[in-house]
Amino acid sequence: MHYEAAEGLARESLRKLQTERLRRTITTCLRSSFYGSRLGALGLGPDDFSSPDDIEKLPFTTKDDLRGNYPYGFLCQPMDQYVRLHASSGTTGTPTAIFYTQSDIDSWAGLVARCMYAVGLRKGDVFQNMSGYGLFTGGLGIHYGSERLGCLTVPAGAGNSKRQLKLLRDFHVAGIHIIPSYALHFASFLKNEGVDPRSLDWRIALIGAEPHTEEVRQRIQDLLGIKAYNSYGLTEMNGPGVAFECEEQAGMHLWEDAYIAEIIDSETGEHVAEGQVGELVMTTLCRDGMPLLRYRTRDLTRFIPGMCACGRTHVRIDRITGRADDMLIIKGCNIYPMQIEQALMSVPEVAQNYVIELFKEGEMDQLRVKVEIKDEYFVEDMRALTALQKKIAGRLRDEILVTPRVELVQHDSIPKGEGKAVRVVDLRGKE
Ligand code: AMP
Ligand code: ZN
């Protein structure tokens, strides 16, 4: 059962639809000052695109292009056609703003509704959005999709766990949207309050917006007693609703009637071989206000070969394994923060939160990992703690080939904001 027939379109029909929509998108793009001059210089117009594969004729669009033409250089419609803007969290540098027309908001809500339906939410379910609102798309983006599906939507926002719990109970909430780091934090809150998560009516959590491992998903499912589904999106491509797991939990369907997705080698810009990991590049097909062509997401993933058992025909992407730009190089070893998380989460004594710190010792870059330890293991016995520290350092060494300093800290002692967790802190030159 699908929310929309488009989810099960035969591949050939899907490609035909993509071609039509790509041509229309090119026509729209020509109206913006950025693409108008870029496509103009290359002499490209809609007639140059007779299959989705022709997309390779286009140059990439990067975050720097967005920044360089901030705020209005990508707009394709008269100013009075826009009804909303969002901005990406911009953990680095100036933010990028994305502008939406009413029809963009409508098609985005449809995509999110489709995702929520795919994980088993239905009209009549009560849905609590526990992610931050404001410029962050995880608030209003999920909110509008939930209303579109017909759910009674509780715009709880992030934080204030006591109030979240009251809302969950009072309104018999069936589904929540929550970022993974907050989900783990909320689980320990429930434990401290003596609340059995299985006494709540919730069944389903949508988790996304920040990278997390399969181990973290399993933990969330075990600790909260619900099914957790991975949700992928980015502001530049609307926000949430770009790619989403179905009930199979076997990769995220990327909605190909709304986007053309490619996976490239970040160095060469060429497509990687089938099933290989590379940088996800995306083109919007349903956006009138601010379409983007071949946008480089910097997110690393791969297409999962084969069809999904759910019957949806849209391609699946694998869990995001990192960013093309978050690779750490310590003592000559390439390290992804996700590898560190994976190793930490395999240690039962480790609680939810951790921070990776980079610092300099003499000329050498060093790595320090501060790890929260579950209360029951945070004992007075120095020998036990030292042994645990060694065990964690060894586990990390096996995974990343470098032995980091490991600092054990008490549960809930690492400061936590309401937004995305900050996992890597660069202290080089600052200590
Ligand atoms: P923003 O536009 O500020 O919401 O940030 C979007 C970025 O968050 C993406 O480019 C990804 O790097 C990350 N992100 C979003 N959803 C996921 C997810 N499900 N798994 C891993 N990373 C994600
Ligand atoms: Zn599926």
Short mmCIF file of N, CA, C and O and ligand atoms in Angstrom, two decimals, residues 63 87-90 136-137 207-212 230-236 252 297 299 319-320 323 420, ligand 1:
data_model
loop_
_atom_site.label_atom_id
_atom_site.label_comp_id
_atom_site.label_asym_id
_atom_site.label_seq_id
_atom_site.Cartn_x
_atom_site.Cartn_y
_atom_site.Cartn_z
N LYS A 63 27.67 24.64 -2.50
CA LYS A 63 27.27 25.51 -1.40
C LYS A 63 27.89 26.90 -1.58
O LYS A 63 27.28 27.91 -1.26
N ALA A 87 16.66 28.24 6.45
CA ALA A 87 18.10 28.34 6.29
C ALA A 87 18.75 27.10 6.89
O ALA A 87 18.25 26.55 7.87
N SER A 88 19.82 26.64 6.28
CA SER A 88 20.47 25.44 6.78
C SER A 88 21.22 25.77 8.06
O SER A 88 21.58 26.91 8.31
N SER A 89 21.45 24.74 8.86
CA SER A 89 22.02 24.96 10.18
C SER A 89 23.38 25.64 10.09
O SER A 89 23.83 26.26 11.04
N GLY A 90 24.03 25.52 8.96
CA GLY A 90 25.27 26.26 8.73
C GLY A 90 26.28 26.12 9.85
O GLY A 90 26.70 27.10 10.45
N PHE A 136 15.15 25.89 11.00
CA PHE A 136 15.44 24.47 10.77
C PHE A 136 14.22 23.80 10.12
O PHE A 136 13.10 23.93 10.62
N THR A 137 14.46 23.08 9.03
CA THR A 137 13.35 22.50 8.27
C THR A 137 12.66 21.33 8.96
O THR A 137 11.55 20.96 8.57
N ILE A 207 13.58 9.25 12.83
CA ILE A 207 14.82 9.83 13.34
C ILE A 207 15.69 10.24 12.15
O ILE A 207 15.79 9.53 11.16
N GLY A 208 16.31 11.39 12.27
CA GLY A 208 17.15 11.84 11.15
C GLY A 208 17.78 13.16 11.50
O GLY A 208 17.90 13.52 12.67
N ALA A 209 18.22 13.84 10.48
CA ALA A 209 18.84 15.17 10.58
C ALA A 209 20.30 15.11 11.01
O ALA A 209 21.03 16.05 10.78
N GLU A 210 20.71 14.04 11.65
CA GLU A 210 22.13 13.94 11.98
C GLU A 210 22.57 12.50 11.75
O GLU A 210 21.77 11.57 11.85
N PRO A 211 23.86 12.34 11.41
CA PRO A 211 24.36 11.00 11.12
C PRO A 211 24.26 10.12 12.36
O PRO A 211 24.46 10.59 13.48
N HIS A 212 23.92 8.88 12.15
CA HIS A 212 23.89 7.92 13.26
C HIS A 212 24.07 6.53 12.66
O HIS A 212 23.81 6.31 11.50
N ASN A 230 14.80 5.81 9.64
CA ASN A 230 15.77 6.83 9.23
C ASN A 230 15.15 7.79 8.21
O ASN A 230 14.53 7.35 7.24
N SER A 231 15.36 9.06 8.44
CA SER A 231 14.79 10.10 7.59
C SER A 231 15.91 11.03 7.13
O SER A 231 16.63 11.58 7.95
N TYR A 232 16.04 11.16 5.81
CA TYR A 232 17.15 11.97 5.30
C TYR A 232 16.62 13.17 4.51
O TYR A 232 15.68 13.05 3.71
N GLY A 233 17.23 14.29 4.74
CA GLY A 233 16.90 15.46 3.95
C GLY A 233 17.89 16.56 4.22
O GLY A 233 18.73 16.45 5.13
N LEU A 234 17.83 17.61 3.44
CA LEU A 234 18.69 18.77 3.67
C LEU A 234 17.94 19.99 3.16
O LEU A 234 17.13 19.89 2.24
N THR A 235 18.21 21.11 3.80
CA THR A 235 17.49 22.33 3.48
C THR A 235 17.51 22.64 1.99
O THR A 235 16.50 23.02 1.41
N GLU A 236 18.67 22.47 1.37
CA GLU A 236 18.81 22.82 -0.05
C GLU A 236 17.84 22.03 -0.93
O GLU A 236 17.49 22.46 -2.02
N MET A 252 16.99 3.85 2.42
CA MET A 252 16.00 4.93 2.31
C MET A 252 15.61 5.17 0.85
O MET A 252 16.46 5.43 0.01
N THR A 297 25.83 17.59 -2.28
CA THR A 297 25.40 17.57 -0.88
C THR A 297 26.55 17.39 0.09
O THR A 297 26.40 17.68 1.28
N ASP A 299 27.32 14.73 1.23
CA ASP A 299 26.96 13.54 2.02
C ASP A 299 27.41 12.28 1.28
O ASP A 299 27.20 12.15 0.08
N ARG A 319 22.36 4.36 4.57
CA ARG A 319 22.64 5.27 5.67
C ARG A 319 23.84 6.18 5.31
O ARG A 319 24.80 5.71 4.73
N ILE A 320 23.76 7.44 5.67
CA ILE A 320 24.86 8.38 5.35
C ILE A 320 26.07 7.99 6.21
O ILE A 320 25.96 7.93 7.43
N ARG A 323 30.50 12.82 5.74
CA ARG A 323 30.49 13.93 4.80
C ARG A 323 31.76 13.87 3.98
O ARG A 323 32.80 13.44 4.47
N LYS A 420 21.24 19.95 16.76
CA LYS A 420 22.06 18.79 16.44
C LYS A 420 23.25 18.71 17.40
O LYS A 420 23.82 19.73 17.76
P1 AMP B 1 20.30 20.89 7.38
O1 AMP B 1 20.08 21.37 6.00
O2 AMP B 1 20.88 21.93 8.27
O3 AMP B 1 19.08 20.25 7.97
O4 AMP B 1 21.41 19.75 7.32
C1 AMP B 1 21.32 18.72 6.35
C2 AMP B 1 22.41 17.73 6.59
O5 AMP B 1 22.13 16.95 7.77
C3 AMP B 1 22.54 16.72 5.48
O6 AMP B 1 23.28 17.23 4.39
C4 AMP B 1 23.25 15.59 6.21
O7 AMP B 1 24.64 15.84 6.31
C5 AMP B 1 22.63 15.64 7.59
N1 AMP B 1 21.53 14.66 7.67
C6 AMP B 1 20.21 14.87 7.50
N2 AMP B 1 19.52 13.73 7.66
C7 AMP B 1 20.40 12.76 7.93
C8 AMP B 1 20.31 11.35 8.19
N3 AMP B 1 19.15 10.71 8.22
N4 AMP B 1 21.46 10.68 8.39
C9 AMP B 1 22.64 11.33 8.37
N5 AMP B 1 22.81 12.64 8.14
C10 AMP B 1 21.69 13.36 7.93
#
